[in-house]
mmCIF file of C-alpha atoms in Angstrom:
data_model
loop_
_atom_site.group_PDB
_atom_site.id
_atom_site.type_symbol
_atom_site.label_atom_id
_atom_site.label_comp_id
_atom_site.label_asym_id
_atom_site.label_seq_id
_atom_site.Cartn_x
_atom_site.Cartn_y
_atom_site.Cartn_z
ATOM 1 C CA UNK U 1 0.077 4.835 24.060
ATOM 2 C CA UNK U 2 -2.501 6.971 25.711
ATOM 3 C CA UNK U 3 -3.469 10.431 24.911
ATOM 4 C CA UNK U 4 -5.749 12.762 26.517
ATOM 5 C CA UNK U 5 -7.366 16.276 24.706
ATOM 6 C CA UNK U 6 -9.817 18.938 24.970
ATOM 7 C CA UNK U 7 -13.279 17.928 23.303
ATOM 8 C CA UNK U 8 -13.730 21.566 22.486
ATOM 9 C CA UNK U 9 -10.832 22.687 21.214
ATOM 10 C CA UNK U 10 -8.737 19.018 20.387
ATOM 11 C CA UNK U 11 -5.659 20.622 22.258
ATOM 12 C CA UNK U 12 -3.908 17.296 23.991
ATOM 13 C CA UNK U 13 -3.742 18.143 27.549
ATOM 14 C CA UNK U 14 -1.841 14.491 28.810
ATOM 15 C CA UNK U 15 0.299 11.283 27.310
ATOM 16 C CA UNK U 16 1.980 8.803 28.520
ATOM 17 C CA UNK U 17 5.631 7.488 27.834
ATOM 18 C CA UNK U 18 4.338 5.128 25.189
ATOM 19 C CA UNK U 19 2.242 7.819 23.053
ATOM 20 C CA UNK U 20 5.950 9.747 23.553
ATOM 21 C CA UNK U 21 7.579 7.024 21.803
ATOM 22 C CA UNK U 22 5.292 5.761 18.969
ATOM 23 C CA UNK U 23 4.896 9.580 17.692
ATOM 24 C CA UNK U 24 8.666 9.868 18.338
ATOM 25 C CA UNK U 25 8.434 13.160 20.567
ATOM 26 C CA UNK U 26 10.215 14.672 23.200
ATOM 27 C CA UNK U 27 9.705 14.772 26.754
ATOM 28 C CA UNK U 28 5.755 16.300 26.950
ATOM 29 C CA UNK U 29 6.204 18.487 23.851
ATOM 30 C CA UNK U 30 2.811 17.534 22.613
ATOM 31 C CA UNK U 31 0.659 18.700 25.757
ATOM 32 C CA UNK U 32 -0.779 22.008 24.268
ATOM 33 C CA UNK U 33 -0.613 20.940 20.816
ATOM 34 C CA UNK U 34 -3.602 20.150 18.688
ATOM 35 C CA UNK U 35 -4.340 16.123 18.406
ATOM 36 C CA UNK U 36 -3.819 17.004 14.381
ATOM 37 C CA UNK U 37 0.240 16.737 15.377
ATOM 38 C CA UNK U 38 -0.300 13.221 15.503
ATOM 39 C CA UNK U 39 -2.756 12.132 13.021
ATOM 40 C CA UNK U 40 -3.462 12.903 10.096
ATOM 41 C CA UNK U 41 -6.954 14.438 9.876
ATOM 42 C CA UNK U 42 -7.658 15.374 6.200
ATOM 43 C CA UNK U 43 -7.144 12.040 4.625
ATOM 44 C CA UNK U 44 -9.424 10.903 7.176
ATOM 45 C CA UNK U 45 -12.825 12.558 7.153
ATOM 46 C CA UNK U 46 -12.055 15.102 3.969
ATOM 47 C CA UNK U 47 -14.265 12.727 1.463
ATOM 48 C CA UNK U 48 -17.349 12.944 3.518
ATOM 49 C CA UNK U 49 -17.074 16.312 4.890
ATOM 50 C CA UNK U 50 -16.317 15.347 8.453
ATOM 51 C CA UNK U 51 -14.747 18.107 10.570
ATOM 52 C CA UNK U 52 -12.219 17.079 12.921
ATOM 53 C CA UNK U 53 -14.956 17.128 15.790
ATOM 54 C CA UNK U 54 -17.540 14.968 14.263
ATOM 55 C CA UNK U 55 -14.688 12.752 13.216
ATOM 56 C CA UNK U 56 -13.803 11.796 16.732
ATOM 57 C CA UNK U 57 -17.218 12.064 17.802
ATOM 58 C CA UNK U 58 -18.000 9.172 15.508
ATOM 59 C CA UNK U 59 -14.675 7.427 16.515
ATOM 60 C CA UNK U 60 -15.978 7.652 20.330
ATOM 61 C CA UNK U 61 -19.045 5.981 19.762
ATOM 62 C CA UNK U 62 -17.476 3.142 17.688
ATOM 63 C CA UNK U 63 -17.685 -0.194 19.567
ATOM 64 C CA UNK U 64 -14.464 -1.362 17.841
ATOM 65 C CA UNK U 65 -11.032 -0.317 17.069
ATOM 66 C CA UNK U 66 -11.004 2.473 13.824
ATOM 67 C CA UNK U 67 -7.760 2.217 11.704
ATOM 68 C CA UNK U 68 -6.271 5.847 10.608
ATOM 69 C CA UNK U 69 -2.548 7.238 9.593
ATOM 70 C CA UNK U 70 -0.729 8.914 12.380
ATOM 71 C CA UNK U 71 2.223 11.300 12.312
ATOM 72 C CA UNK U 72 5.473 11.063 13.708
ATOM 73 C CA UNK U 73 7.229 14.238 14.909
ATOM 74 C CA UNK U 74 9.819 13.409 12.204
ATOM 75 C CA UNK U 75 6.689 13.515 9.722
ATOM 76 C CA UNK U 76 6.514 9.414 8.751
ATOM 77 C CA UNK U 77 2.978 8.277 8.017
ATOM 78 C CA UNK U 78 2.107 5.043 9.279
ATOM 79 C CA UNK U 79 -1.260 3.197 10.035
ATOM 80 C CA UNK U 80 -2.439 3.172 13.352
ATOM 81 C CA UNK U 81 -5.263 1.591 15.184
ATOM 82 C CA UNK U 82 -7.041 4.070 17.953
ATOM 83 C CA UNK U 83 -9.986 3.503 20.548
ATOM 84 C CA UNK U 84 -11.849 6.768 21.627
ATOM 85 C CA UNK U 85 -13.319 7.110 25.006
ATOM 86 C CA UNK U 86 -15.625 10.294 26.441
ATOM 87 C CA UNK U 87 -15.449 11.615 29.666
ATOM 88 C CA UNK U 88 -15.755 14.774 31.526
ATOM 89 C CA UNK U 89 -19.265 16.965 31.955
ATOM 90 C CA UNK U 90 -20.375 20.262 30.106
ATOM 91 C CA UNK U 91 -17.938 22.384 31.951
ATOM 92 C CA UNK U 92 -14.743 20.158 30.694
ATOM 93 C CA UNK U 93 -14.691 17.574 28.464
ATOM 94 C CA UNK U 94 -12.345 15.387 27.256
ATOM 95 C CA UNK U 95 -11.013 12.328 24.811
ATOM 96 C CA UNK U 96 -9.512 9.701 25.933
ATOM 97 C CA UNK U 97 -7.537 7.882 23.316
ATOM 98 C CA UNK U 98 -5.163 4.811 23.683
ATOM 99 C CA UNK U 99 -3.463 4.594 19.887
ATOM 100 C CA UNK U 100 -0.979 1.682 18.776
ATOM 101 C CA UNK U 101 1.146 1.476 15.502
ATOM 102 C CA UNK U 102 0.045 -1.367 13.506
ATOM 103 C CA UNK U 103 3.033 -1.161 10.986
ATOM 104 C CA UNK U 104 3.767 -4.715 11.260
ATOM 105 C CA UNK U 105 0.360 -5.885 11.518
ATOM 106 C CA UNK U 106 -0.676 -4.308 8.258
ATOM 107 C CA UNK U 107 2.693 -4.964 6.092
ATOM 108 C CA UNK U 108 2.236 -8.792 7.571
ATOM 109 C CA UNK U 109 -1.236 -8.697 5.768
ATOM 110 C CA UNK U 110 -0.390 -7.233 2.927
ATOM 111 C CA UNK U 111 2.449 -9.829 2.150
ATOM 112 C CA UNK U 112 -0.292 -12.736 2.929
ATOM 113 C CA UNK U 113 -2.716 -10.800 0.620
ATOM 114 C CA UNK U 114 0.256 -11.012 -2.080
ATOM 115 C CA UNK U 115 1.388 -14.405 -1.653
ATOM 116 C CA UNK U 116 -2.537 -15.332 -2.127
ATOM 117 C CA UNK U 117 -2.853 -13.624 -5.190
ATOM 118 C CA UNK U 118 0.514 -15.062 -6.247
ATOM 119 C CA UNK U 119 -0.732 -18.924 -5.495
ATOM 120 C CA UNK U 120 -3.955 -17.712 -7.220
ATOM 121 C CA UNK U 121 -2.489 -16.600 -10.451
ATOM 122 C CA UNK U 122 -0.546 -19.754 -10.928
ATOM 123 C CA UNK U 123 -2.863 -21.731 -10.230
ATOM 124 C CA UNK U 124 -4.784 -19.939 -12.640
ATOM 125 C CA UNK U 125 -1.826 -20.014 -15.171
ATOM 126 C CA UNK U 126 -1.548 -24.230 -14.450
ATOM 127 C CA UNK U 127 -5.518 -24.140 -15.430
ATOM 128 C CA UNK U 128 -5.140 -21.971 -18.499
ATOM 129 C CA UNK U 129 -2.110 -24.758 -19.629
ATOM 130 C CA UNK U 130 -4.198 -27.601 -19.142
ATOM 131 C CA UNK U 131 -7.405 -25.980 -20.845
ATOM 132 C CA UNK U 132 -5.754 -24.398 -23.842
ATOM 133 C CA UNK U 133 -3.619 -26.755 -26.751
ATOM 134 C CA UNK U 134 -2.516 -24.071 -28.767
ATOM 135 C CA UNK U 135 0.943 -22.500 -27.898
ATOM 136 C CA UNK U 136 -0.285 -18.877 -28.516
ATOM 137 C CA UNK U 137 -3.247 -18.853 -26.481
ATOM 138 C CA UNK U 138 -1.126 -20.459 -23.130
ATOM 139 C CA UNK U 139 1.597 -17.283 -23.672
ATOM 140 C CA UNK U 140 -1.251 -14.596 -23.826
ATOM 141 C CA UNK U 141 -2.944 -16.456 -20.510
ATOM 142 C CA UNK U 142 0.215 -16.336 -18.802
ATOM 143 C CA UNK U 143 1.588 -12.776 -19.072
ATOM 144 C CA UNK U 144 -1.981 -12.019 -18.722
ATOM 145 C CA UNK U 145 -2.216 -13.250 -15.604
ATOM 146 C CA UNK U 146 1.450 -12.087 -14.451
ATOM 147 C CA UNK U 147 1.077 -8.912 -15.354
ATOM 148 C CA UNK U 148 -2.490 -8.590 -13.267
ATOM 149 C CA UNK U 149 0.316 -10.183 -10.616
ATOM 150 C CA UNK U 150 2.683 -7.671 -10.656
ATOM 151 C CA UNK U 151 -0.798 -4.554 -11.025
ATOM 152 C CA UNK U 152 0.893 -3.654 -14.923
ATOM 153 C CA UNK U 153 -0.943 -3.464 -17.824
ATOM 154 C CA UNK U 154 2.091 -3.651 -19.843
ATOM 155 C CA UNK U 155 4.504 -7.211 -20.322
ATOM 156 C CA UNK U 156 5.695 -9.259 -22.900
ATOM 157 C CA UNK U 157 7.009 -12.557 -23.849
ATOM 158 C CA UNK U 158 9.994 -13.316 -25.669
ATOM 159 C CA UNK U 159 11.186 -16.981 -26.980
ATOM 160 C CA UNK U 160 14.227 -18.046 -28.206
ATOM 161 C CA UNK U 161 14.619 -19.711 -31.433
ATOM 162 C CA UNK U 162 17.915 -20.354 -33.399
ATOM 163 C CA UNK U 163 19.611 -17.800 -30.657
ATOM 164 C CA UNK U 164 17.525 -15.237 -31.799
ATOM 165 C CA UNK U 165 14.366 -13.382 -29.519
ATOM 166 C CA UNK U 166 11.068 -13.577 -31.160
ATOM 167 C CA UNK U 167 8.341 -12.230 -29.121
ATOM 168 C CA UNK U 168 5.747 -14.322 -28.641
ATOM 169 C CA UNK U 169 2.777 -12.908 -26.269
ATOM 170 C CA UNK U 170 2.669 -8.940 -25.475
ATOM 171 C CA UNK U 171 0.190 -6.755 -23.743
ATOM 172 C CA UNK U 172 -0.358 -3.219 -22.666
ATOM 173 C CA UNK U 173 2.349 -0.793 -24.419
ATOM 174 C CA UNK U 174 4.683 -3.461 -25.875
ATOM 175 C CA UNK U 175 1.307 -4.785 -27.856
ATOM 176 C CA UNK U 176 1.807 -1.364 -29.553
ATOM 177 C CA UNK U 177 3.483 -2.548 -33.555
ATOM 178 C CA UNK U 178 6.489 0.109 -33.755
ATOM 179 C CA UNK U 179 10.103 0.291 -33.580
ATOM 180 C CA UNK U 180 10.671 1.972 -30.162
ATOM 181 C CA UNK U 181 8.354 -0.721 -28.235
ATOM 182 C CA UNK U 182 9.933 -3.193 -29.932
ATOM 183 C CA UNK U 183 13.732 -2.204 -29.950
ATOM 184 C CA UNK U 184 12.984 -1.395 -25.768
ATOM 185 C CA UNK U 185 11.674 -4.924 -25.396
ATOM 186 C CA UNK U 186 14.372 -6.521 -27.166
ATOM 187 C CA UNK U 187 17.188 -4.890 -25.475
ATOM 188 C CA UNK U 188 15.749 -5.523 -21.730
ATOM 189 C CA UNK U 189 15.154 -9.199 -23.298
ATOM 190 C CA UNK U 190 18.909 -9.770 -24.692
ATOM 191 C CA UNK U 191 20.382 -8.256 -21.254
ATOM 192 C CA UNK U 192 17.882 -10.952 -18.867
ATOM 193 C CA UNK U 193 18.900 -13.799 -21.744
ATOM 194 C CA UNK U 194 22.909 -12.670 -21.552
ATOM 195 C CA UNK U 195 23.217 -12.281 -17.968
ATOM 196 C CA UNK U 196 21.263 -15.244 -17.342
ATOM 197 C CA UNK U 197 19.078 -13.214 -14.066
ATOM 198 C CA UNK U 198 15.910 -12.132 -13.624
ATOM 199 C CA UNK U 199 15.536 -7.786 -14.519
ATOM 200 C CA UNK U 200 13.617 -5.488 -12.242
ATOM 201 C CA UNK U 201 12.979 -2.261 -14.538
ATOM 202 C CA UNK U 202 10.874 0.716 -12.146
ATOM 203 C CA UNK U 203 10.961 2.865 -14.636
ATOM 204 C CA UNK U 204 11.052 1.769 -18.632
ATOM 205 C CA UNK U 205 11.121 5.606 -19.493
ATOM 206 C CA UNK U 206 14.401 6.200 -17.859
ATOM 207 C CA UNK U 207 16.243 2.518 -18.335
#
């Protein structure tokens, strides 16, 4: 989509169809509005300082394409890839921005930076089992690893001997010696062992 606004003030002044449908925005609602409706300023330059001027000042002169979170009129945040152009003289000057949502582009990436990290760690894991001969040592590499996996500092290992859960490897909170880590651990380990399926728990406070 392409945008148009005021250098001076950063009031949008002209879009086309395709800015009206990535922001989600009726008809030429924006025109008039500041170029703030439609991306979000503060997360971008508040670190440094920036203002909003200097911002796309610096985004003008950039010789490639600048990555920042737009808005949609619905108020969804999503990562967006823009290209700034100046025009105009002293008496009116303008921006010229075409802007494209990279949703996809950056959720594709982030699943190939996750399934990198995931053929990482077990190949890590498959070293650690090879390198280490006692039993102990392989447990503590793996939910080591897993849990780095998974961005936790907290897992645990249980094993079953003579239908009974021992815990074998634990990190993190579940490391801790006491009754309420353990008795938590246990029972999330008896339901995955009865039910025979994996156990996604978001929130241990509240299971």
């Amino acid at each position: 989509g392409i945008i148009t606004f005021s250098m001076e003030s950063l009031e949008i002044l002209s879009l086309n169809s395709a800015a009206e449908v990535i922001f989600g925005y009726p008809g030429q609602r924006l025109v008039g509005q500041p170029i703030g409706s439609v991306v979000q300023l503060h997360d971008n330059h508040a670190d440094n300082g920036q203002s909003a001027g200097q911002l796309f000042k610096e985004l003008s002169s950039a010789t490639t394409p600048s990555e920042i979170i737009g808005v949609r009129y619905d108020g969804d945040r999503f990562p967006l890839e823009i290209t700034i152009f100046s025009a105009g003289d002293d008496t009116k000057a303008f921006y010229t921005g075409t802007f494209r949502d990279i949703t996809e582009r950056v959720a594709a990436q982030e699943a190939l930076h996750r399934q990198n990290d995931y053929l990482m760690t077990l190949n890590e894991i498959a070293t650690t089992i090879m390198q280490r001969l006692d039993i102990e040592g392989v447990l503590q590499g793996i939910i080591f690893r897993a849990s780095k996996l998974e961005s936790t500092d907290h897992g645990f290992i249980y094993l079953v001997d003579f239908e009974e859960l021992v815990i074998a490897s634990a990190i993190g909170f579940f490391e801790v010696s006491n009754e309420g880590a353990s008795s938590q651990g246990t029972t999330i380990a008896n339901t995955v062992l009865d039910s025979g399926q994996s156990l996604f728990v978001e929130d241990y406070s509240t299971w």
